[in-house]
Each structure stands twice: as structure tokens, then as C-alpha cells.
CSV table of C-alpha atoms and ligand atoms in Angstrom, one decimal:
chain,number,residue,atom,x,y,z
A,258,MET,CA,-9.9,-52.0,10.5
A,259,ARG,CA,-10.5,-49.2,13.1
A,260,ARG,CA,-7.5,-48.1,15.0
A,261,LEU,CA,-7.8,-47.2,18.6
A,262,ILE,CA,-6.2,-43.9,19.4
A,263,THR,CA,-5.1,-43.3,22.9
A,264,LEU,CA,-4.7,-39.7,23.9
A,265,GLU,CA,-2.8,-38.9,27.1
A,266,ASN,CA,-5.0,-36.0,27.8
A,267,LYS,CA,-8.6,-36.4,26.6
A,268,ASP,CA,-9.7,-32.8,27.1
A,269,MET,CA,-10.3,-31.1,23.8
A,270,LYS,CA,-7.9,-28.2,23.1
A,271,LEU,CA,-8.2,-25.1,21.0
A,272,PHE,CA,-6.5,-25.1,17.5
A,273,GLU,CA,-3.8,-22.6,18.4
A,274,VAL,CA,-3.6,-20.2,15.5
A,275,TYR,CA,-3.5,-16.9,17.4
A,276,SER,CA,-0.7,-15.3,19.4
A,277,LEU,CA,-2.5,-14.2,22.6
A,278,LEU,CA,-1.9,-11.1,24.7
A,279,PRO,CA,-1.4,-12.0,28.4
A,280,PHE,CA,-4.8,-10.8,29.7
A,281,GLU,CA,-8.5,-11.7,29.4
A,282,PRO,CA,-11.0,-8.9,29.0
A,283,VAL,CA,-14.2,-9.8,30.9
A,284,LYS,CA,-16.1,-6.5,31.0
A,285,GLY,CA,-16.5,-3.4,28.8
A,286,ASP,CA,-17.9,0.1,29.0
A,287,GLY,CA,-17.5,2.7,26.3
A,288,SER,CA,-13.8,3.0,25.5
A,289,TRP,CA,-12.8,0.9,28.5
A,290,ILE,CA,-12.3,-2.8,29.2
A,291,TRP,CA,-11.5,-4.7,32.4
A,292,ASP,CA,-9.5,-7.9,32.7
A,293,SER,CA,-10.2,-10.8,34.9
A,294,ASP,CA,-7.9,-9.4,37.6
A,295,GLY,CA,-10.0,-6.1,37.7
A,296,ASN,CA,-7.4,-4.0,35.8
A,297,LYS,CA,-8.9,-1.3,33.7
A,298,TYR,CA,-7.6,-0.6,30.2
A,299,LEU,CA,-8.2,2.2,27.7
A,300,ASP,CA,-9.2,0.3,24.5
A,301,LEU,CA,-7.7,2.0,21.4
A,302,TYR,CA,-8.0,-1.2,19.4
A,303,GLY,CA,-11.7,-2.0,19.7
A,304,GLY,CA,-11.2,-5.7,19.2
A,305,HIS,CA,-9.7,-5.0,15.7
A,306,ALA,CA,-11.9,-2.0,14.7
A,307,VAL,CA,-15.1,-3.8,15.6
A,308,ILE,CA,-16.2,-1.6,18.5
A,309,SER,CA,-17.8,1.4,16.7
A,310,ILE,CA,-20.1,3.0,19.2
A,311,GLY,CA,-18.4,1.8,22.4
A,312,HIS,CA,-18.5,-1.3,24.5
A,313,GLN,CA,-21.9,-2.3,25.9
A,314,HIS,CA,-23.6,0.8,24.6
A,315,ARG,CA,-26.8,0.9,26.7
A,316,TYR,CA,-29.1,1.7,23.8
A,317,GLN,CA,-27.8,-1.2,21.7
A,318,VAL,CA,-27.8,-3.7,24.6
A,319,GLN,CA,-31.4,-2.8,25.5
A,320,ALA,CA,-32.5,-3.1,21.8
A,321,MET,CA,-30.8,-6.5,21.6
A,322,LYS,CA,-32.3,-7.7,24.9
A,323,ASP,CA,-35.8,-6.7,23.7
A,324,GLN,CA,-35.3,-8.6,20.4
A,325,LEU,CA,-33.9,-11.7,22.3
A,326,ASP,CA,-37.2,-11.8,24.1
A,327,LYS,CA,-39.1,-11.9,20.8
A,328,LEU,CA,-37.2,-13.8,18.1
A,329,THR,CA,-33.4,-14.3,17.6
A,330,PHE,CA,-33.3,-15.9,14.2
A,331,TYR,CA,-35.3,-17.2,11.3
A,332,SER,CA,-33.9,-18.0,7.9
A,333,ASN,CA,-34.0,-16.0,4.7
A,334,SER,CA,-37.0,-18.0,3.4
A,335,VAL,CA,-39.4,-15.7,5.2
A,336,GLN,CA,-40.2,-12.0,5.2
A,337,ASN,CA,-38.1,-10.0,7.7
A,338,HIS,CA,-39.1,-6.3,8.0
A,339,LEU,CA,-36.0,-5.7,10.2
A,340,GLN,CA,-33.8,-6.2,7.1
A,341,GLU,CA,-35.8,-3.6,5.2
A,342,GLN,CA,-35.6,-1.2,8.1
A,343,LEU,CA,-31.8,-1.7,8.2
A,344,ALA,CA,-31.4,-1.2,4.5
A,345,GLU,CA,-33.4,2.0,4.6
A,346,LYS,CA,-31.5,3.4,7.6
A,347,LEU,CA,-28.1,2.4,6.1
A,348,GLY,CA,-29.0,4.0,2.8
A,349,LYS,CA,-29.8,7.3,4.6
A,350,VAL,CA,-26.8,7.4,7.0
A,351,SER,CA,-24.3,6.3,4.3
A,352,GLY,CA,-25.7,8.5,1.5
A,353,TYR,CA,-26.2,5.3,-0.7
A,354,ASP,CA,-29.9,5.2,-0.6
A,355,THR,CA,-30.3,4.1,-4.2
A,356,TYR,CA,-28.1,1.0,-3.6
A,357,ASN,CA,-29.4,-2.5,-2.6
A,358,LEU,CA,-28.1,-4.4,0.4
A,359,PHE,CA,-27.2,-8.1,0.7
A,360,LEU,CA,-26.6,-9.1,4.3
A,361,VAL,CA,-24.0,-11.6,5.5
A,362,SER,CA,-22.1,-12.4,8.8
A,363,SER,CA,-18.5,-11.4,8.3
A,364,GLY,CA,-16.1,-9.3,6.2
A,365,ALA,CA,-14.6,-12.2,4.3
A,366,GLU,CA,-18.1,-13.4,3.4
A,367,ALA,CA,-19.0,-9.9,2.2
A,368,ASN,CA,-16.0,-9.8,-0.1
A,369,GLU,CA,-16.5,-13.4,-1.3
A,370,ASN,CA,-20.1,-12.4,-2.4
A,371,ALA,CA,-18.9,-9.1,-4.0
A,372,LEU,CA,-16.4,-11.0,-6.1
A,373,LYS,CA,-18.9,-13.6,-7.1
A,374,LEU,CA,-21.4,-10.9,-8.0
A,375,ALA,CA,-18.9,-9.1,-10.1
A,376,SER,CA,-18.1,-12.3,-12.0
A,377,PHE,CA,-21.9,-13.0,-12.5
A,378,VAL,CA,-22.5,-9.4,-13.8
A,379,THR,CA,-19.5,-9.2,-16.1
A,380,GLY,CA,-19.2,-12.9,-17.2
A,381,ARG,CA,-15.4,-12.6,-16.4
A,382,LYS,CA,-13.1,-13.9,-13.7
A,383,LYS,CA,-9.9,-11.9,-13.5
A,384,VAL,CA,-9.5,-9.7,-10.5
A,385,ILE,CA,-7.1,-6.8,-9.8
A,386,ALA,CA,-6.1,-6.4,-6.2
A,387,PHE,CA,-3.3,-4.4,-4.5
A,388,LYS,CA,0.0,-5.1,-2.9
A,389,LYS,CA,-0.2,-5.3,0.9
A,390,SER,CA,-4.0,-5.9,0.7
A,391,PHE,CA,-6.0,-7.9,3.2
A,392,HIS,CA,-9.5,-9.0,2.4
A,393,GLY,CA,-10.2,-12.1,4.6
A,394,ARG,CA,-9.6,-15.8,4.8
A,395,THR,CA,-12.3,-17.5,2.6
A,396,SER,CA,-11.2,-18.9,-0.7
A,397,GLY,CA,-11.7,-15.8,-3.0
A,398,ALA,CA,-11.0,-13.3,-0.2
A,399,VAL,CA,-7.6,-14.9,0.7
A,400,ALA,CA,-6.7,-15.2,-3.0
A,401,ILE,CA,-7.0,-11.4,-3.4
A,402,THR,CA,-5.0,-10.9,-0.1
A,403,ASP,CA,-1.3,-10.2,-0.7
A,404,ASN,CA,0.1,-12.6,1.8
A,405,PRO,CA,1.5,-15.9,0.5
A,406,LYS,CA,1.8,-17.3,4.0
A,407,ILE,CA,-2.0,-17.6,4.5
A,408,ASN,CA,-2.8,-18.6,0.9
A,409,SER,CA,-3.0,-22.4,0.5
A,410,LEU,CA,-2.6,-24.2,-2.8
A,411,PHE,CA,-6.3,-24.7,-2.8
A,412,ASN,CA,-6.8,-20.9,-2.9
A,413,GLN,CA,-4.4,-20.3,-5.8
A,414,GLY,CA,-6.8,-21.3,-8.6
A,415,HIS,CA,-8.2,-17.8,-8.8
A,416,GLU,CA,-7.1,-15.4,-11.5
A,417,VAL,CA,-5.6,-12.4,-9.5
A,418,VAL,CA,-3.1,-9.7,-10.4
A,419,PHE,CA,-1.6,-7.6,-7.7
A,420,VAL,CA,-0.5,-4.0,-8.5
A,421,PRO,CA,1.1,-1.4,-6.3
A,422,MET,CA,-1.2,1.1,-4.7
A,423,ASN,CA,-1.3,4.6,-6.2
A,424,ASP,CA,0.6,3.4,-9.4
A,425,THR,CA,-1.6,4.4,-12.3
A,426,ASP,CA,0.7,3.0,-14.9
A,427,ALA,CA,0.8,-0.4,-13.3
A,428,PHE,CA,-2.9,-0.3,-12.9
A,429,ASP,CA,-3.6,0.7,-16.5
A,430,ALA,CA,-1.3,-2.1,-17.7
A,431,ALA,CA,-3.2,-4.7,-15.6
A,432,LEU,CA,-6.7,-3.6,-16.5
A,433,ASP,CA,-8.2,-5.3,-19.6
A,434,ASN,CA,-11.5,-6.4,-21.1
A,435,GLN,CA,-11.2,-9.7,-19.1
A,436,THR,CA,-11.2,-8.0,-15.7
A,437,ALA,CA,-14.3,-8.7,-13.7
A,438,ALA,CA,-13.4,-6.6,-10.7
A,439,VAL,CA,-10.9,-4.3,-9.1
A,440,ILE,CA,-10.9,-4.5,-5.3
A,441,LEU,CA,-9.2,-2.3,-2.7
A,442,GLU,CA,-9.6,-1.3,0.9
A,443,GLY,CA,-10.9,2.2,1.6
A,444,ILE,CA,-7.8,2.5,3.8
A,445,GLN,CA,-5.4,-0.5,4.0
A,446,GLY,CA,-5.6,-1.7,7.6
A,447,VAL,CA,-3.8,-4.9,8.2
A,448,ALA,CA,-0.9,-3.5,6.1
A,449,GLY,CA,-0.4,-0.7,8.7
A,450,ILE,CA,-2.8,2.1,7.7
A,451,HIS,CA,-2.2,3.3,4.1
A,452,VAL,CA,-4.6,5.7,2.6
A,453,PRO,CA,-5.0,5.5,-1.2
A,454,SER,CA,-4.7,8.9,-2.8
A,455,ASN,CA,-7.9,10.6,-4.0
A,456,ILE,CA,-6.5,11.1,-7.5
A,457,PHE,CA,-5.7,7.4,-7.7
A,458,LEU,CA,-9.2,6.4,-6.6
A,459,GLN,CA,-10.8,8.7,-9.1
A,460,HIS,CA,-8.5,7.3,-11.8
A,461,ILE,CA,-9.4,3.7,-11.2
A,462,SER,CA,-13.0,4.5,-10.9
A,463,LYS,CA,-13.0,6.2,-14.3
A,464,LYS,CA,-11.0,3.4,-15.9
A,465,CYS,CA,-13.3,0.7,-14.5
A,466,LYS,CA,-16.3,2.4,-16.0
A,467,GLU,CA,-14.5,2.5,-19.4
A,468,LYS,CA,-13.8,-1.3,-19.3
A,469,GLU,CA,-17.1,-2.2,-17.7
A,470,THR,CA,-15.2,-3.7,-14.8
A,471,LEU,CA,-16.8,-3.5,-11.4
A,472,LEU,CA,-15.1,-1.5,-8.7
A,473,ILE,CA,-15.3,-3.0,-5.2
A,474,LEU,CA,-14.4,-0.9,-2.2
A,475,ASP,CA,-13.7,-3.1,0.9
A,476,GLU,CA,-14.8,-0.9,3.7
A,477,VAL,CA,-14.8,-3.7,6.3
A,478,GLN,CA,-12.3,-1.9,8.5
A,479,SER,CA,-12.4,1.6,7.2
A,480,GLY,CA,-16.1,2.0,6.9
A,481,TYR,CA,-18.9,2.8,9.3
A,482,GLY,CA,-17.8,6.3,10.2
A,483,ARG,CA,-14.2,5.4,11.2
A,484,SER,CA,-12.6,7.8,8.7
A,485,GLY,CA,-14.8,10.7,9.6
A,486,LYS,CA,-17.1,10.0,6.6
A,487,PHE,CA,-19.3,6.9,6.5
A,488,PHE,CA,-17.0,5.2,4.0
A,489,ALA,CA,-13.4,6.2,3.5
A,490,HIS,CA,-13.7,6.3,-0.3
A,491,GLN,CA,-16.3,9.1,0.1
A,492,HIS,CA,-13.3,11.4,0.8
A,493,ALA,CA,-12.4,10.9,-2.9
A,494,ASP,CA,-16.0,11.5,-4.1
A,495,ILE,CA,-16.3,8.3,-6.0
A,496,GLN,CA,-19.1,5.8,-6.2
A,497,PRO,CA,-18.0,2.1,-6.5
A,498,ASP,CA,-20.2,-0.6,-7.9
A,499,LEU,CA,-20.0,-2.7,-4.7
A,500,ILE,CA,-19.1,-1.7,-1.2
A,501,THR,CA,-18.4,-4.4,1.5
A,502,MET,CA,-18.7,-3.8,5.2
A,503,ALA,CA,-18.7,-5.8,8.5
A,504,LYS,CA,-16.7,-5.1,11.8
A,505,GLY,CA,-18.2,-1.8,13.1
A,506,MET,CA,-21.6,-2.7,11.6
A,507,GLY,CA,-22.7,-4.6,14.7
A,508,ASN,CA,-20.4,-3.2,17.4
A,509,GLY,CA,-19.4,-6.7,18.2
A,510,PHE,CA,-22.4,-8.7,17.0
A,511,PRO,CA,-21.4,-10.5,13.7
A,512,ILE,CA,-23.0,-8.9,10.7
A,513,GLY,CA,-21.7,-7.8,7.3
A,514,GLY,CA,-23.1,-6.6,4.1
A,515,VAL,CA,-22.6,-5.7,0.4
A,516,LEU,CA,-24.0,-2.5,-1.0
A,517,ILE,CA,-24.8,-3.0,-4.7
A,518,HIS,CA,-25.3,-0.3,-7.3
A,519,PRO,CA,-28.9,-0.4,-8.7
A,520,ASP,CA,-27.6,-1.1,-12.2
A,521,HIS,CA,-26.6,-4.7,-11.1
A,522,LYS,CA,-29.7,-6.8,-11.0
A,523,PRO,CA,-30.2,-9.9,-8.9
A,524,PHE,CA,-31.8,-13.3,-10.0
A,525,ALA,CA,-33.4,-15.7,-7.6
A,526,GLY,CA,-30.7,-17.8,-5.9
A,527,MET,CA,-27.8,-15.7,-7.1
A,528,LEU,CA,-26.5,-15.3,-3.6
A,529,GLY,CA,-27.5,-16.8,-0.3
A,530,THR,CA,-26.6,-17.5,3.3
A,531,THR,CA,-28.2,-19.0,6.4
A,532,PHE,CA,-27.3,-16.6,9.1
A,533,GLY,CA,-26.9,-13.3,7.2
A,534,GLY,CA,-29.5,-10.7,8.3
A,535,SER,CA,-30.9,-12.6,11.3
A,536,HIS,CA,-33.4,-10.7,13.5
A,537,LEU,CA,-30.9,-10.2,16.3
A,538,ALA,CA,-28.1,-9.1,13.9
A,539,CYS,CA,-30.5,-6.5,12.2
A,540,VAL,CA,-31.5,-5.0,15.6
A,541,ALA,CA,-27.8,-4.8,16.6
A,542,ALA,CA,-26.9,-3.0,13.3
A,543,LEU,CA,-29.9,-0.7,13.4
A,544,ALA,CA,-29.0,0.4,16.9
A,545,VAL,CA,-25.4,1.1,15.7
A,546,LEU,CA,-26.7,3.4,12.9
A,547,GLU,CA,-29.1,5.2,15.2
A,548,VAL,CA,-26.3,5.9,17.7
A,549,ILE,CA,-23.8,7.0,15.0
A,550,GLU,CA,-26.4,9.5,13.8
A,551,ARG,CA,-27.7,10.6,17.2
A,552,GLN,CA,-24.3,11.1,18.9
A,553,ASN,CA,-22.7,12.6,15.7
A,554,LEU,CA,-20.0,10.0,15.8
A,555,MET,CA,-18.6,10.6,12.4
A,556,LEU,CA,-17.8,14.2,13.3
A,557,ASN,CA,-16.3,13.0,16.6
A,558,ALA,CA,-14.1,10.5,14.7
A,559,GLN,CA,-12.9,13.3,12.5
A,560,THR,CA,-12.3,15.8,15.3
A,561,VAL,CA,-10.6,13.5,17.9
A,562,GLY,CA,-8.7,11.6,15.2
A,563,THR,CA,-7.3,14.9,13.7
A,564,TYR,CA,-6.4,16.0,17.3
A,565,ILE,CA,-4.5,12.7,18.0
A,566,MET,CA,-2.6,12.9,14.7
A,567,GLU,CA,-1.6,16.5,15.2
A,568,GLN,CA,-0.4,15.8,18.7
A,569,LEU,CA,1.6,12.7,17.6
A,570,LEU,CA,3.2,14.6,14.8
A,571,ALA,CA,4.2,17.4,17.3
A,572,MET,CA,6.0,14.8,19.4
A,573,ASN,CA,8.4,14.4,16.4
A,574,PHE,CA,9.3,10.8,17.0
A,575,SER,CA,7.8,9.4,13.8
A,576,PRO,CA,7.5,11.2,10.5
A,577,SER,CA,5.0,8.6,9.4
A,578,VAL,CA,1.8,9.4,11.4
A,579,ARG,CA,-1.0,8.7,9.0
A,580,GLY,CA,-4.6,7.9,8.6
A,581,LEU,CA,-8.1,9.5,8.5
A,582,GLY,CA,-10.4,10.0,11.4
A,583,LEU,CA,-10.0,7.3,14.1
A,584,MET,CA,-8.0,4.9,11.8
A,585,ILE,CA,-4.5,6.0,12.7
A,586,GLY,CA,-1.1,4.3,12.2
A,587,PHE,CA,2.5,5.2,12.9
A,588,ASP,CA,5.9,3.5,12.5
A,589,VAL,CA,7.5,2.8,15.9
A,590,PRO,CA,11.2,3.8,16.0
A,591,ASP,CA,13.7,1.0,16.7
A,592,TYR,CA,14.5,2.4,20.2
A,593,GLN,CA,10.9,2.0,21.1
A,594,LYS,CA,10.4,-1.5,19.8
A,595,ASN,CA,8.5,-2.5,23.0
A,596,LEU,CA,6.1,0.4,22.8
A,597,ARG,CA,2.9,-1.6,22.3
A,598,SER,CA,3.6,-4.0,25.2
A,599,ASP,CA,4.8,-1.1,27.4
A,600,LEU,CA,1.5,0.7,26.6
A,601,ILE,CA,-0.4,-2.4,27.7
A,602,THR,CA,1.6,-3.3,30.8
A,603,LYS,CA,2.8,0.0,32.1
A,604,HIS,CA,0.0,2.3,31.0
A,605,LYS,CA,-3.0,-0.1,30.7
A,606,ILE,CA,-3.6,1.1,27.1
A,607,MET,CA,-4.6,-1.4,24.4
A,608,THR,CA,-3.6,-0.6,20.9
A,609,GLY,CA,-3.5,-2.5,17.6
A,610,GLU,CA,-0.3,-3.3,15.6
A,611,ALA,CA,0.8,-4.2,12.1
A,612,LYS,CA,3.9,-6.1,11.4
A,613,PRO,CA,6.7,-5.4,11.6
A,614,ASN,CA,6.7,-2.0,13.5
A,615,VAL,CA,3.4,-0.2,13.2
A,616,ILE,CA,1.0,0.8,16.0
A,617,ARG,CA,-2.6,1.0,14.8
A,618,LEU,CA,-5.3,3.0,16.7
A,619,LEU,CA,-8.8,1.8,16.0
A,620,PRO,CA,-10.8,3.0,19.0
A,621,SER,CA,-14.5,3.4,19.4
A,622,LEU,CA,-15.8,6.3,17.4
A,623,ALA,CA,-17.1,7.8,20.6
A,624,LEU,CA,-13.5,8.2,22.0
A,625,SER,CA,-13.4,11.6,23.9
A,626,LYS,CA,-10.6,14.1,23.7
A,627,GLN,CA,-10.0,13.5,27.4
A,628,GLU,CA,-9.5,9.8,26.7
A,629,ALA,CA,-7.2,10.6,23.8
A,630,ASP,CA,-5.2,12.8,26.2
A,631,ILE,CA,-4.6,9.8,28.5
A,632,PHE,CA,-3.0,8.0,25.5
A,633,LEU,CA,-1.0,11.1,24.4
A,634,GLN,CA,0.4,11.6,27.9
A,635,ALA,CA,1.4,7.9,28.0
A,636,MET,CA,3.2,8.4,24.7
A,637,ALA,CA,5.0,11.5,25.9
A,638,GLN,CA,6.1,9.6,29.0
A,639,GLN,CA,7.3,6.6,26.9
A,640,LEU,CA,9.2,8.8,24.4
A,641,ASN,CA,10.8,11.1,26.9
A,642,PRO,CA,10.5,9.6,30.4
A,643,VAL,CA,13.1,12.0,31.9
A,644,ALA,CA,11.5,15.2,30.7
A,645,VAL,CA,8.1,14.1,31.7
A,646,ALA,CA,9.2,13.0,35.2
B,1087,PLP,C1,-10.2,-4.8,5.1
B,1087,PLP,C2,-10.7,-6.1,5.6
B,1087,PLP,N1,-11.4,-6.9,4.8
B,1087,PLP,C3,-11.9,-8.0,5.2
B,1087,PLP,C4,-11.6,-8.5,6.5
B,1087,PLP,C5,-12.1,-9.9,6.9
B,1087,PLP,O1,-13.1,-9.7,7.8
B,1087,PLP,P1,-13.6,-10.9,8.7
B,1087,PLP,O2,-12.5,-11.3,9.6
B,1087,PLP,O3,-14.9,-10.4,9.4
B,1087,PLP,O4,-13.9,-12.0,7.8
B,1087,PLP,C6,-10.8,-7.7,7.3
B,1087,PLP,C7,-10.4,-8.2,8.7
B,1087,PLP,O5,-9.5,-7.8,9.3
B,1087,PLP,C8,-10.3,-6.5,6.9
B,1087,PLP,O6,-9.5,-5.7,7.6
């Protein structure tokens, strides 16, 4: 028998899983956003490392408008020259021109497909991931994420071993002939900006080759020029089997991808998606690459990022300023525990955070030195209000 359910308030509500900051951005331009009351904020968070070339970049907006007038979407059952153009451009700008590209719509989907591909290629299922990792929320991606709180019983059927980052002994002990893949972030982001050492990356790359295990670099947050190189692992001069990306790839338009070493061959139907590589997504992503190249944004990320880190270190408040390029984190001292909210409310500067006490800076790669100075002055004022006044 059907039961009649009477709701007091019949308006549908959102499923409240996010803790929201007390303002609503309604407009953006470059490194700046405006809220619904007209307040202007310096955006050093980029909507979680998504804004790569700057909010509402004129060139990208125009390219997307032009494509909207032609064709927004058609499925992957037809030819789409924009996907080929994107693959060619991405190969050139990233230095991975011999790799193949599979297009998806998000970071978790990219990782999910990379894991599946590694399992297809090796005929194995065990995965080695790292402590404090974050790889997304889909079944496989959350299973290789080191956070029991977001891992349901349903996700726990995967064979995953977590080892500490930069611990070669623990890694060697975990790696065996049953391991399909080793996956790690180019720079751990959600954990609070932890850069794996070059020696460790080179070690695991070598060991994976010996065991015929696929090495997957999750560059969803650290990729697309953010570290000063196209992918963060390129600082260590290694070449993974698979590289996943999303976030900065579309500068706000959802698109992700997996770069696949040419040794790993596809078969028809091996992977698939409805939305991945749509016409509009490809145009958005092509524009991002063109702007990164034309405006030399990787160099800017390196220069401005190094400048911010040097200045923060000179302020002597936190010994733990760390990162590469414009992916920067630092521990907030106890006496400054309201620093993030003070930066937002008093200085109108938006930053990211990582629990329990880390501030994360993930601005547009086009952030200027003058814009960086606005943040540094606010920091100086926060840390030493009397001296600054
Ligand atoms: C390193 C890393 N991988 C994967 C993801 C998941 O990406 P998405 O939220 O687009 O699924 C994130 C998101 O923060 C991430 O930081």
C-alpha cells in the first residue's frame, strides 16, 4: 500500500554536505571575484585550484561563446576533430606528445579510469596508494583515498595498501608481482601541500618498471602548470605510465583526462563516457592551453610562487612554508587560528585551507607580483598589527 507522506515545507532543499563560507561570488575577472553585495576579493583559492588562467579570461570566454553558437555536445560515437586538436596541443605543451589521451569530465573519473586501465593492462587488482592521499569520491578513487570518514562499506572491496610518502623501505615491502598500480599525487593537495621528494619519485618509478606495475601520477590539482612545470612530477624527471588531470584543464568548465603511455594499447569499448570530450569542453580546454603558452603562465607560476614563499619564510611565523610554483601551503600558528577567516572578512582575500591548520594558496597562474603583494601586506598586518600600524 502506498503511504502518503506529508511534508511541512514542500520546497526541495539541497543535500547539505558542504560547510559554506558566508558570501556568494557572482562575478569574476582575472584573480578577482565579487560577491552579491559588491565586495571585491582577491582570489588565492581559485575555486579549489580550478581557475588556471584567471576568471572569465576574455579569450576563453569568446572561444566558448563561438562554439556555443555552433554545437555544444555530441556523443563519442561520432568523429570530433576538436578532441584531436586538444590531444595534439596538450602533447606539445606538456611534453608528452607520444602519449594518448582519454577524455572525461572530472578528476575522480580520470583516476577511476586510470585504475581500471592499469588493471586491464596488468591483469592484477592490488593498488598501492599513500598516507594522506586524496584522489576523489567515486568507488575506486575514494578507496585509494586515505580518509576512512568518506569511505563507505561499499567502497571497501578494493585491494589497497597505504604506505607513508617518501618511505622507500615501506614502499618496497608493499610492492609485489600482484600490484597493478601505484598511484600518488604530484603534490599532495587536500592533505595540506606535501611535495614528494625527487629521489622517492625516481625510486618508485624504477621499482614499478621492474615489477611491471603501472605508475599513475594524479596531477588533478598539481598539474596544468601550477607547480611551474606542466606536471609536478616533471621536476623529478620521471615518466609515469598514466597521468590524470582535471581542475585547471578547463578553467572552470568540467573536463578531465588520462594521458596514457603508448605501450598500453586500447581495445574497442575498454573505456567510455557520455560527456567526456564534448565540443564545448574541448574548446574550453584548448583555449586554456593556448593562454598558458601565450602568456607564459608556467614561468609566472614559478616566479610569483617563489616570491610568495620567500616573503612568507622571511616573516618567520611558520617554519613550514612549502610547495612548488603557485601551489603553496603553510601551517598556521595557534595564536593565528582565525587567520583564514580574518583574511576573508578583514582583508577580502580568499584562500584555501587544509584541516586542521593549513592555509593553501591555489591562485590563478596569472597572479601578478602586485596582487601577491596585497596578500603579503595583509599577512604582515595580521601577524604584527602593531608594527604595521
Ligand atoms: C589530487 C586530486 N585528485 C582527484 C580529485 C578529485 O577531483 P574531482 O573533484 O574533479 O572529482 C581532487 C579534488 O580535489 C584532487 O585534489
